[in-house]
Coordinates of C-alpha atoms in Angstrom, one line a residue:
Chain Y
E1 CA 13.1 12.4 -11.1
A2 CA 16.6 12.2 -12.2
E3 CA 15.3 12.4 -15.9
L4 CA 13.5 15.4 -15.1
M5 CA 16.6 17.1 -13.3
V6 CA 18.7 16.5 -16.2
A7 CA 16.2 17.6 -18.8
H8 CA 16.2 21.0 -16.9
G9 CA 20.0 21.3 -16.7
I10 CA 21.1 19.9 -13.6
D11 CA 24.2 17.8 -14.5
D12 CA 25.5 16.2 -11.3
I13 CA 23.3 13.9 -9.5
L14 CA 23.5 11.2 -6.8
L15 CA 20.6 8.9 -7.1
A16 CA 20.6 7.6 -3.8
N17 CA 18.1 4.6 -4.1
Q18 CA 19.7 1.3 -5.4
I19 CA 17.9 0.8 -8.9
V20 CA 17.3 -3.0 -9.9
D21 CA 14.5 -3.0 -12.4
P22 CA 15.9 -3.8 -15.9
K23 CA 14.2 -1.0 -17.8
K24 CA 15.2 1.7 -14.9
L25 CA 18.7 0.5 -15.4
Q26 CA 18.6 1.1 -18.8
R27 CA 17.3 4.4 -18.4
L28 CA 19.9 5.1 -15.8
A29 CA 22.6 4.1 -18.2
R30 CA 21.0 6.3 -21.0
L31 CA 21.0 9.1 -18.7
Q32 CA 24.7 9.2 -18.7
R33 CA 25.1 10.4 -22.1
C34 CA 23.6 13.7 -20.9
A35 CA 24.9 14.1 -17.2
R36 CA 26.8 12.6 -14.4
V37 CA 24.1 10.5 -12.5
V38 CA 25.6 8.6 -9.7
A39 CA 24.4 5.2 -8.9
I40 CA 24.6 3.4 -5.6
V41 CA 24.8 -0.2 -4.9
D42 CA 24.6 -2.6 -1.8
C43 CA 25.2 -6.1 -3.2
E44 CA 27.2 -7.8 -6.0
E45 CA 23.9 -8.8 -7.7
A46 CA 22.9 -5.2 -8.4
A47 CA 26.5 -4.4 -9.6
V48 CA 26.3 -7.0 -12.0
D49 CA 23.1 -6.0 -13.3
L50 CA 24.0 -2.2 -13.5
G51 CA 27.1 -3.3 -15.3
A52 CA 25.3 -5.2 -17.9
A53 CA 22.9 -2.2 -18.5
A54 CA 25.9 0.1 -18.9
A55 CA 28.0 -2.2 -21.2
A56 CA 24.7 -2.6 -23.1
E57 CA 24.4 1.2 -23.5
E58 CA 28.3 1.8 -23.9
V59 CA 28.6 4.1 -21.2
A60 CA 30.4 4.1 -17.7
V61 CA 28.3 4.7 -14.8
P62 CA 30.0 6.2 -11.7
V63 CA 29.1 4.1 -8.4
L64 CA 29.2 4.5 -5.0
V65 CA 28.8 1.5 -2.6
D66 CA 25.9 2.0 -0.2
I67 CA 27.1 1.1 3.2
D68 CA 25.2 0.6 6.6
I69 CA 26.6 2.6 9.1
G70 CA 24.0 1.8 11.9
M71 CA 20.6 2.6 10.6
H72 CA 20.1 -1.0 9.2
R73 CA 17.9 0.0 6.2
T74 CA 19.8 -0.6 3.2
G75 CA 23.6 -0.9 2.7
T76 CA 26.5 -3.3 3.1
P77 CA 28.0 -4.0 6.2
P78 CA 31.0 -2.0 6.8
G79 CA 34.5 -3.4 6.5
K80 CA 35.1 -6.4 4.4
P81 CA 31.5 -7.1 2.9
T82 CA 31.8 -3.2 1.8
L83 CA 35.2 -4.2 0.3
A84 CA 33.8 -7.3 -1.5
V85 CA 31.2 -5.2 -3.2
A86 CA 33.7 -2.4 -4.0
R87 CA 36.0 -4.9 -5.6
T88 CA 33.0 -6.3 -8.0
I89 CA 32.3 -3.0 -9.0
A90 CA 35.8 -2.1 -9.7
E91 CA 36.0 -5.0 -11.8
T92 CA 32.7 -4.7 -13.4
P93 CA 33.0 -3.2 -17.0
G94 CA 30.8 -0.2 -17.5
L95 CA 31.0 0.7 -13.8
Q96 CA 33.2 3.5 -12.2
L97 CA 33.8 2.9 -8.6
E98 CA 33.8 6.6 -6.8
G99 CA 33.6 5.7 -3.4
L100 CA 31.0 5.2 -0.4
M101 CA 27.6 6.7 0.6
G102 CA 26.1 6.2 4.2
Y103 CA 23.4 7.7 6.1
E104 CA 23.3 8.1 9.8
G105 CA 19.6 8.3 9.9
H106 CA 19.3 6.4 13.0
I107 CA 21.2 9.0 15.2
L108 CA 19.2 12.1 13.8
G109 CA 17.0 12.3 17.0
L110 CA 19.6 12.1 19.8
H111 CA 20.0 15.1 22.3
P112 CA 21.8 16.8 23.8
P113 CA 24.3 18.0 21.0
D114 CA 27.1 16.3 22.5
E115 CA 25.5 13.0 22.8
K116 CA 24.3 13.3 18.9
G117 CA 27.8 14.2 17.8
A118 CA 29.4 11.3 19.6
A119 CA 26.9 8.7 18.1
C120 CA 27.3 10.6 14.7
G121 CA 31.0 10.3 14.9
I122 CA 30.8 6.4 15.4
A123 CA 28.6 6.3 12.4
L124 CA 30.8 8.2 10.3
D125 CA 33.9 6.5 11.4
M126 CA 32.7 3.2 10.2
L127 CA 32.3 4.8 6.7
L128 CA 35.7 6.4 6.8
E129 CA 37.5 3.5 8.2
T130 CA 35.8 1.3 5.4
A131 CA 36.9 4.0 2.9
D132 CA 40.6 3.9 4.1
L133 CA 40.1 -0.1 3.9
L134 CA 39.4 0.5 0.3
R135 CA 42.0 2.8 -0.5
S136 CA 44.6 0.3 1.3
Q137 CA 43.4 -2.2 -1.3
G138 CA 44.0 0.4 -4.3
L139 CA 40.3 0.9 -4.4
E140 CA 39.0 4.5 -5.4
S141 CA 37.2 6.2 -2.4
A142 CA 37.2 10.0 -3.7
T143 CA 33.7 10.6 -2.8
I144 CA 32.5 9.9 0.8
S145 CA 28.9 10.9 1.0
A146 CA 26.6 11.0 4.0
G147 CA 24.1 13.2 6.4
G148 CA 20.8 14.6 6.1
T149 CA 19.2 17.7 7.3
G150 CA 19.2 16.3 10.7
S151 CA 22.9 15.9 11.0
F152 CA 24.2 18.4 8.3
A153 CA 25.9 20.5 11.0
I154 CA 28.0 17.9 12.1
T155 CA 28.4 15.7 9.1
A156 CA 29.4 18.7 6.7
A157 CA 32.1 19.4 9.4
Y158 CA 33.6 16.1 9.8
P159 CA 37.0 15.4 8.3
G160 CA 37.0 13.2 5.4
I161 CA 33.3 13.7 4.5
T162 CA 33.0 14.9 0.9
E163 CA 29.5 15.3 0.4
V164 CA 26.3 15.9 2.4
Q165 CA 23.0 14.7 1.4
A166 CA 20.7 17.3 3.1
G167 CA 17.8 18.1 1.1
G168 CA 14.6 19.1 3.3
G169 CA 16.6 21.7 5.0
I170 CA 15.6 23.8 1.9
F171 CA 12.0 24.2 3.3
M172 CA 12.8 23.1 7.2
D173 CA 9.9 21.8 9.2
L174 CA 8.9 20.9 12.7
L175 CA 10.2 17.4 12.5
Y176 CA 13.8 18.8 12.2
R177 CA 12.9 21.4 14.7
D178 CA 11.3 19.5 17.4
A179 CA 12.6 16.0 17.1
F180 CA 16.0 16.5 15.5
H181 CA 16.9 19.8 17.1
V182 CA 17.9 21.7 14.0
E183 CA 18.1 25.3 15.3
E184 CA 20.1 26.9 12.6
L185 CA 17.6 27.1 10.0
D186 CA 14.3 29.0 9.3
F187 CA 10.8 27.8 8.4
A188 CA 10.4 28.4 4.7
L189 CA 7.5 26.1 3.9
T190 CA 3.8 26.9 5.0
V191 CA 0.4 25.8 3.9
V192 CA -2.5 28.4 4.0
A193 CA -5.8 27.1 4.9
T194 CA -9.3 28.6 5.5
V195 CA -11.4 28.2 8.6
T196 CA -14.6 26.3 7.1
S197 CA -16.6 25.7 10.2
R198 CA -16.5 27.1 13.7
R199 CA -18.0 26.3 17.1
A200 CA -17.1 27.8 20.3
E201 CA -14.0 25.6 21.0
R202 CA -13.6 24.1 17.8
V203 CA -12.1 25.2 14.4
V204 CA -12.0 23.3 11.2
L205 CA -9.8 24.1 8.5
D206 CA -9.9 22.9 4.9
A207 CA -6.4 21.3 5.3
G208 CA -6.5 17.5 6.2
F209 CA -3.7 14.8 5.5
K210 CA -4.4 15.3 1.9
T211 CA -3.0 18.8 1.9
L212 CA -0.6 18.6 4.7
S213 CA 0.3 15.1 5.4
A214 CA 1.6 14.2 9.0
Y215 CA 2.9 10.9 8.9
H216 CA 6.3 11.6 10.7
H217 CA 5.1 14.9 12.4
P218 CA 1.9 17.0 13.0
P219 CA 1.6 20.5 11.4
H220 CA 1.3 23.7 13.6
P221 CA -0.2 27.1 13.2
L222 CA 2.9 29.5 12.5
C223 CA 3.1 32.4 14.9
R224 CA -0.1 31.6 16.8
D225 CA -0.8 29.9 20.3
D226 CA -4.6 29.9 20.2
L227 CA -4.9 26.7 18.3
V228 CA -4.2 23.2 19.4
L229 CA -4.3 20.3 16.7
D230 CA -6.9 17.8 17.6
Y231 CA -6.8 15.5 14.5
L232 CA -6.3 15.6 10.9
S233 CA -9.0 13.7 8.4
A234 CA -8.8 13.6 4.8
E235 CA -9.9 16.9 4.2
H236 CA -10.5 18.3 7.6
G237 CA -7.8 19.7 10.1
V238 CA -9.7 19.8 13.4
F239 CA -8.3 22.1 16.1
R240 CA -9.3 23.1 19.7
V241 CA -9.3 26.8 20.7
A242 CA -6.9 27.2 23.6
P243 CA -8.9 28.1 27.1
G244 CA -9.5 31.5 27.2
R245 CA -8.9 32.7 23.7
E246 CA -10.9 33.8 20.9
G247 CA -9.4 31.7 17.9
P248 CA -9.7 32.5 14.1
K249 CA -13.3 33.4 13.0
L250 CA -15.0 31.7 10.1
K251 CA -13.3 32.4 6.9
E252 CA -10.2 33.5 8.3
R253 CA -6.8 32.2 6.9
V254 CA -4.3 30.2 9.0
E255 CA -0.9 29.6 8.1
L256 CA 0.7 26.3 9.1
V257 CA 4.1 25.0 9.3
V258 CA 4.4 21.7 8.1
G259 CA 5.3 18.7 10.1
Y260 CA 7.7 17.2 7.7
S261 CA 8.2 19.1 4.4
D262 CA 9.1 15.7 2.5
S263 CA 5.5 14.7 3.4
T264 CA 4.0 17.8 1.8
T265 CA 5.9 18.6 -1.1
F266 CA 5.0 15.6 -3.0
L267 CA 1.3 16.2 -2.7
H268 CA 1.2 19.5 -4.4
D269 CA 1.5 20.8 -8.2
R270 CA 2.7 24.2 -7.4
L271 CA 4.8 26.0 -4.8
V272 CA 4.1 29.9 -4.2
G273 CA 7.2 31.9 -3.7
V274 CA 6.6 34.7 -1.2
R275 CA 9.2 37.3 -0.3
N276 CA 8.4 40.3 2.0
G277 CA 4.7 39.5 1.7
C278 CA 4.5 39.6 -1.8
V279 CA 4.2 36.7 -4.2
E280 CA 7.4 36.8 -6.5
R281 CA 7.2 33.4 -8.4
V282 CA 5.2 30.3 -8.8
F283 CA 7.1 27.3 -9.0
D284 CA 5.5 24.2 -10.7
V285 CA 6.6 21.0 -9.1
L286 CA 7.5 19.1 -12.1
G287 CA 8.7 15.9 -10.2
R288 CA 5.4 15.1 -8.4
G289 CA 4.2 12.0 -9.2
L290 CA 7.2 10.8 -11.0
V291 CA 7.9 7.4 -9.0
T292 CA 8.3 5.1 -11.9
Chain F
E1 CA -12.9 18.3 -8.1
A2 CA -16.7 19.4 -8.6
E3 CA -15.7 21.3 -11.6
L4 CA -13.8 18.4 -13.3
M5 CA -16.5 16.0 -12.3
V6 CA -19.2 18.2 -14.0
A7 CA -17.1 18.6 -17.0
H8 CA -16.8 15.0 -17.6
G9 CA -20.5 14.3 -17.4
I10 CA -21.4 13.9 -13.7
D11 CA -24.3 16.0 -13.3
D12 CA -25.5 15.1 -9.7
I13 CA -23.0 15.9 -6.7
L14 CA -23.1 16.5 -3.1
L15 CA -20.3 18.8 -2.1
A16 CA -19.9 17.5 1.4
N17 CA -17.6 20.3 2.6
Q18 CA -18.7 23.8 3.7
I19 CA -17.4 26.3 1.3
V20 CA -16.9 29.7 2.7
D21 CA -14.3 31.4 0.2
P22 CA -15.8 34.3 -1.9
K23 CA -14.2 32.8 -5.1
K24 CA -15.1 29.3 -4.6
L25 CA -18.8 30.4 -3.7
Q26 CA -18.9 32.0 -7.1
R27 CA -17.4 29.1 -8.6
L28 CA -19.9 26.9 -7.0
A29 CA -22.7 29.1 -8.1
R30 CA -21.7 29.3 -11.6
L31 CA -21.6 25.4 -11.6
Q32 CA -25.2 25.3 -11.1
R33 CA -25.8 26.2 -14.7
C34 CA -24.1 23.0 -15.9
A35 CA -25.1 20.6 -13.0
R36 CA -26.8 20.1 -9.9
V37 CA -24.2 20.5 -7.1
V38 CA -25.5 20.3 -3.7
A39 CA -23.8 22.5 -1.2
I40 CA -23.7 22.0 2.7
V41 CA -24.0 24.7 5.5
D42 CA -23.6 24.6 9.1
C43 CA -24.0 28.2 10.2
E44 CA -26.2 31.0 9.4
E45 CA -23.4 33.1 8.1
A46 CA -22.2 30.6 5.7
A47 CA -25.8 30.3 4.2
V48 CA -25.8 34.1 3.9
D49 CA -22.8 34.1 1.7
L50 CA -23.6 31.4 -0.3
G51 CA -27.1 33.0 -0.8
A52 CA -25.4 36.3 -2.0
A53 CA -23.3 34.4 -4.5
A54 CA -26.1 32.3 -5.6
A55 CA -28.2 35.6 -6.1
A56 CA -25.1 37.2 -8.0
E57 CA -25.0 34.5 -10.4
E58 CA -28.7 34.5 -10.7
V59 CA -28.8 30.7 -9.6
A60 CA -30.4 28.6 -7.0
V61 CA -28.1 26.4 -5.0
P62 CA -29.7 23.5 -3.6
V63 CA -28.5 23.2 0.2
L64 CA -28.5 20.5 3.0
V65 CA -27.6 21.6 6.6
D66 CA -24.6 19.8 8.0
I67 CA -25.8 18.5 11.1
D68 CA -23.3 17.0 14.0
I69 CA -24.8 13.8 15.0
G70 CA -21.9 12.6 17.4
M71 CA -18.7 13.1 15.4
H72 CA -18.1 16.7 17.0
R73 CA -16.4 17.8 13.6
T74 CA -18.3 20.0 11.6
G75 CA -22.3 20.4 11.8
T76 CA -24.8 22.3 13.7
P77 CA -26.0 20.5 16.8
P78 CA -29.5 18.5 16.4
G79 CA -32.7 20.0 16.9
K80 CA -33.3 23.8 17.4
P81 CA -29.9 24.9 16.1
T82 CA -30.4 22.9 12.9
L83 CA -33.8 24.3 12.5
A84 CA -32.7 27.7 12.9
V85 CA -30.0 27.3 10.1
A86 CA -32.6 25.6 7.9
R87 CA -35.1 28.4 8.1
T88 CA -32.1 30.8 7.2
I89 CA -31.4 28.8 4.2
A90 CA -35.2 28.5 3.4
E91 CA -35.5 32.3 3.8
T92 CA -32.3 33.3 1.8
P93 CA -33.0 34.1 -1.9
G94 CA -30.8 32.0 -4.1
L95 CA -31.0 29.0 -1.8
Q96 CA -33.1 25.9 -2.2
L97 CA -33.2 23.7 1.1
E98 CA -33.5 20.3 0.2
G99 CA -32.6 18.5 3.8
L100 CA -30.1 17.4 5.8
M101 CA -26.6 15.6 6.0
G102 CA -24.7 14.0 8.7
Y103 CA -21.8 11.6 9.2
E104 CA -21.6 9.1 11.7
G105 CA -17.9 8.8 11.7
H106 CA -17.4 8.3 15.5
I107 CA -19.1 4.9 15.6
L108 CA -17.2 3.3 12.6
G109 CA -14.7 1.4 14.8
L110 CA -17.1 -0.1 17.0
H111 CA -17.4 -3.9 17.3
P112 CA -19.2 -6.4 17.6
P113 CA -21.9 -5.6 14.8
D114 CA -24.8 -5.0 17.3
E115 CA -23.0 -2.4 19.3
K116 CA -22.1 -0.5 16.4
G117 CA -25.8 -1.0 15.1
A118 CA -27.0 0.5 18.1
A119 CA -24.5 3.2 18.2
C120 CA -25.1 4.1 14.2
G121 CA -28.8 4.1 15.0
I122 CA -28.6 6.8 18.0
A123 CA -26.6 8.9 15.5
L124 CA -29.2 8.6 12.4
D125 CA -32.2 9.1 14.9
M126 CA -30.5 12.4 15.7
L127 CA -30.6 13.1 12.0
L128 CA -34.1 11.6 11.5
E129 CA -35.7 13.5 14.4
T130 CA -34.2 16.9 13.5
A131 CA -35.7 16.2 9.6
D132 CA -39.1 15.4 11.4
L133 CA -38.7 18.8 13.3
L134 CA -38.2 20.7 10.1
R135 CA -40.9 19.0 8.4
S136 CA -43.1 19.8 11.5
Q137 CA -42.0 23.6 10.7
G138 CA -42.8 23.1 7.0
L139 CA -39.3 23.1 5.9
E140 CA -38.2 20.7 3.2
S141 CA -36.2 17.6 4.3
A142 CA -36.7 15.3 1.3
T143 CA -32.9 14.4 1.2
I144 CA -31.4 12.8 4.3
S145 CA -27.7 11.9 3.7
A146 CA -25.4 9.8 6.0
G147 CA -23.0 7.3 6.3
G148 CA -19.7 6.1 5.0
T149 CA -18.0 3.1 3.8
G150 CA -17.4 1.9 7.4
S151 CA -21.0 1.9 8.2
F152 CA -22.8 1.6 4.5
A153 CA -24.4 -1.8 5.4
I154 CA -26.3 -0.4 8.6
T155 CA -26.8 3.1 7.1
A156 CA -28.0 2.3 3.7
A157 CA -30.7 0.1 5.2
Y158 CA -32.0 2.5 7.8
P159 CA -35.3 3.5 7.2
G160 CA -35.6 7.2 6.5
I161 CA -32.0 7.5 5.1
T162 CA -32.2 8.5 1.5
E163 CA -28.6 9.0 0.5
V164 CA -25.1 7.3 1.7
Q165 CA -21.9 8.9 1.3
A166 CA -19.7 5.8 1.0
G167 CA -17.0 6.2 -1.5
G168 CA -13.8 4.5 -0.2
G169 CA -15.3 1.4 -0.5
I170 CA -14.8 1.2 -4.4
F171 CA -11.3 0.3 -3.3
M172 CA -11.6 -1.1 0.0
D173 CA -8.4 -1.2 2.2
L174 CA -7.2 -2.7 5.7
L175 CA -8.6 0.2 7.7
Y176 CA -12.2 -0.6 6.5
R177 CA -11.5 -4.5 7.0
D178 CA -9.2 -4.2 10.1
A179 CA -10.5 -1.0 12.2
F180 CA -14.3 -0.8 10.8
H181 CA -15.0 -4.4 10.2
V182 CA -16.2 -4.0 6.9
E183 CA -16.4 -7.9 5.5
E184 CA -18.6 -7.5 2.5
L185 CA -16.3 -6.0 0.1
D186 CA -13.0 -7.3 -1.5
F187 CA -9.6 -5.3 -1.9
A188 CA -9.6 -3.6 -5.2
L189 CA -6.5 -1.0 -4.9
T190 CA -3.0 -2.7 -4.4
V191 CA 0.4 -1.0 -5.0
V192 CA 3.3 -3.2 -6.7
A193 CA 6.7 -2.3 -5.3
T194 CA 10.1 -4.1 -6.1
V195 CA 12.6 -5.3 -3.7
T196 CA 15.4 -3.0 -4.0
S197 CA 17.7 -4.1 -1.2
R198 CA 18.0 -7.6 0.5
R199 CA 19.6 -8.8 3.6
A200 CA 19.0 -12.0 5.5
E201 CA 16.1 -10.9 7.8
R202 CA 15.4 -7.4 6.1
V203 CA 13.4 -6.7 2.8
V204 CA 13.4 -3.0 1.5
L205 CA 10.9 -2.2 -1.2
D206 CA 10.8 0.8 -3.4
A207 CA 7.5 2.2 -1.7
G208 CA 7.5 4.2 1.2
F209 CA 5.1 6.7 2.5
K210 CA 5.6 9.0 -0.7
T211 CA 3.9 5.9 -2.4
L212 CA 1.7 4.3 0.2
S213 CA 0.8 6.7 2.5
A214 CA 0.1 5.1 5.9
Y215 CA -1.4 7.8 8.0
H216 CA -4.6 6.0 9.1
H217 CA -3.3 2.4 8.8
P218 CA -0.2 0.7 7.6
P219 CA -0.2 -1.5 4.2
H220 CA 0.2 -5.3 4.2
P221 CA 1.6 -7.3 1.3
L222 CA -1.3 -9.3 -0.5
C223 CA -1.5 -12.9 -0.1
R224 CA 1.9 -13.5 1.6
D225 CA 2.6 -14.0 5.5
D226 CA 6.4 -13.8 5.3
L227 CA 6.7 -10.2 5.4
V228 CA 6.2 -7.9 8.7
L229 CA 6.3 -4.3 8.2
D230 CA 9.0 -2.7 10.3
Y231 CA 8.7 1.1 9.0
L232 CA 8.0 3.3 6.1
S233 CA 10.3 6.2 5.4
A234 CA 9.8 8.5 2.4
E235 CA 10.9 6.2 -0.3
H236 CA 11.8 3.0 1.5
G237 CA 9.4 0.4 3.0
V238 CA 11.2 -1.8 5.3
F239 CA 10.1 -5.1 6.3
R240 CA 11.2 -7.9 8.4
V241 CA 11.3 -11.7 7.1
A242 CA 9.1 -13.7 9.5
P243 CA 11.1 -16.2 11.1
G244 CA 11.9 -19.6 9.3
R245 CA 10.8 -18.2 5.9
E246 CA 12.5 -17.2 2.9
G247 CA 10.8 -14.1 1.8
P248 CA 11.2 -12.4 -1.6
K249 CA 14.4 -12.0 -3.5
L250 CA 16.0 -8.7 -4.6
K251 CA 14.3 -7.5 -7.9
E252 CA 10.9 -9.5 -6.9
R253 CA 7.6 -7.7 -6.9
V254 CA 5.7 -7.5 -3.8
E255 CA 1.9 -6.5 -4.1
L256 CA 0.7 -4.3 -1.2
V257 CA -2.8 -3.9 0.1
V258 CA -3.3 -0.2 1.0
G259 CA -4.1 0.8 4.7
Y260 CA -6.4 3.4 3.8
S261 CA -7.2 4.0 0.1
D262 CA -8.1 7.7 0.6
S263 CA -4.4 8.2 1.5
T264 CA -3.3 6.3 -1.5
T265 CA -5.4 7.7 -4.5
F266 CA -4.5 11.3 -4.3
L267 CA -0.5 10.4 -4.5
H268 CA -0.8 8.7 -8.0
D269 CA -1.5 10.2 -11.3
R270 CA -2.7 6.9 -13.0
L271 CA -4.5 3.9 -11.8
V272 CA -4.0 0.4 -13.8
G273 CA -7.1 -1.4 -14.1
V274 CA -6.4 -5.3 -14.1
R275 CA -9.0 -8.0 -14.7
N276 CA -7.9 -11.7 -14.7
G277 CA -4.2 -10.8 -14.6
C278 CA -4.4 -8.6 -17.6
V279 CA -4.2 -4.7 -17.9
E280 CA -7.6 -3.8 -19.4
R281 CA -7.3 0.1 -18.9
V282 CA -5.1 3.0 -17.5
F283 CA -7.2 5.4 -15.7
D284 CA -5.8 9.1 -15.5
V285 CA -6.4 10.4 -12.1
L286 CA -7.9 13.7 -13.3
G287 CA -8.7 15.2 -9.8
R288 CA -5.2 14.7 -8.5
G289 CA -3.8 17.9 -7.0
L290 CA -7.2 19.7 -7.3
V291 CA -7.3 21.2 -3.9
T292 CA -8.3 25.0 -4.8

């Protein structure tokens, strides 16, 4: 995906997954000739390997240390362990230490806002205090990257954070609205399905999990309360008609807000851009399937 | 997908979803000139529309009535309602009634085998009794189609069933093995992932739900019991190392059996065919993304 973005003119990218495969490290190093692609590293071994790839290609790779600020997925523990990895990066030829990256993914679902804000602050403070520790040791910490769509309002305003990684927010979805309480953004991504079978109290759409996905959150019909999702199978979306309502007829189209836009965009080859009810542009999803 | 299959030489297809969109009906009718593509219908309105499309293209479309044998998804109720739709099909110019299609999807998870066999028999008997009713009225019922991978052993052996719709069984998966108790088939589809982050008790693979999917059933590492799935996020598979075990190292590859092969095959552009440890052929997944 990073190669594709660079080929299409995006020249400043944070590749927020640690790369360890030798061939991918080589590709990442080569990409530096065309654009600034910042890598992340969460252990010394990965730093050494990345440095070797950079040196072999005679490039300098900008690097952030991936630090675990409470989500416990990837990342170095805050404080001294992060300092040790940062020092390795700073001392490794071919690598250019730029700062830190964290992700407060564990706080996204907290509510009400003050509780979420407090937990977010605790996580971001781990990041910022470790950045200060690095600075006190003469190590670079210009870039402090964090956040996602579920926390962007808090994280973007937090003093000391220089970069926010919110991405899904461009489309919004029901997970962000219902589970992460993001109220500032509108839904921009929908799937249009057709009623292909109709019984008195049951409506079947031609969109199942192959079209909608639903791993994190179920979809919901847009602007209509007469349909209740029963279940999604591979190619069928099965809905119950709400009591006392008519529901859509056979052949009628139903527009669905997706549950989690990340789960939908990688399924499709094209997105249709609609403004004021008119198709304005069809976007090819060029990155689809580029997982290796 | 049917058009693609016909273009690649498959000339006898059951399109097991009811088509209602006028443009798709036209495409389905035109496809008859190149191959036998059997349509299904579960209401008179759909039969009339399909007949009109067939007549406009001057073709005869072979049709099965989709009958609900207990799953309550699509399909006409057994008995007289199915007879009424079958009669409409038989009387509609452009349509050629061939028989019935059902799917006993509601019984797949039953266990032990005798309980499953009994419930499957009840469902298939609804199909067969309705077929007899059609025959008694002089209506064609040569094709009696049912089943899936989770019931193929029972359904394929059931007297009177002429066709089984098992498809996923070509790959097998953990859903079929663990939830549907299919013991006769081996796993043929795996995803190879790389350890991209490693802590004492935590292993992160570069395969999350974008690569593995997991909507119906979680994946599991093949032939290794030292990893327990914690969760899948979009691009990370997070596993705990089993107590007292070492687990894989950073950069090590882990092969995963997928949870539900239907959920995996539509994500990828290519499948790599391996026999005796050697890559024998790379298959392009030509049907991927063909949802309209």
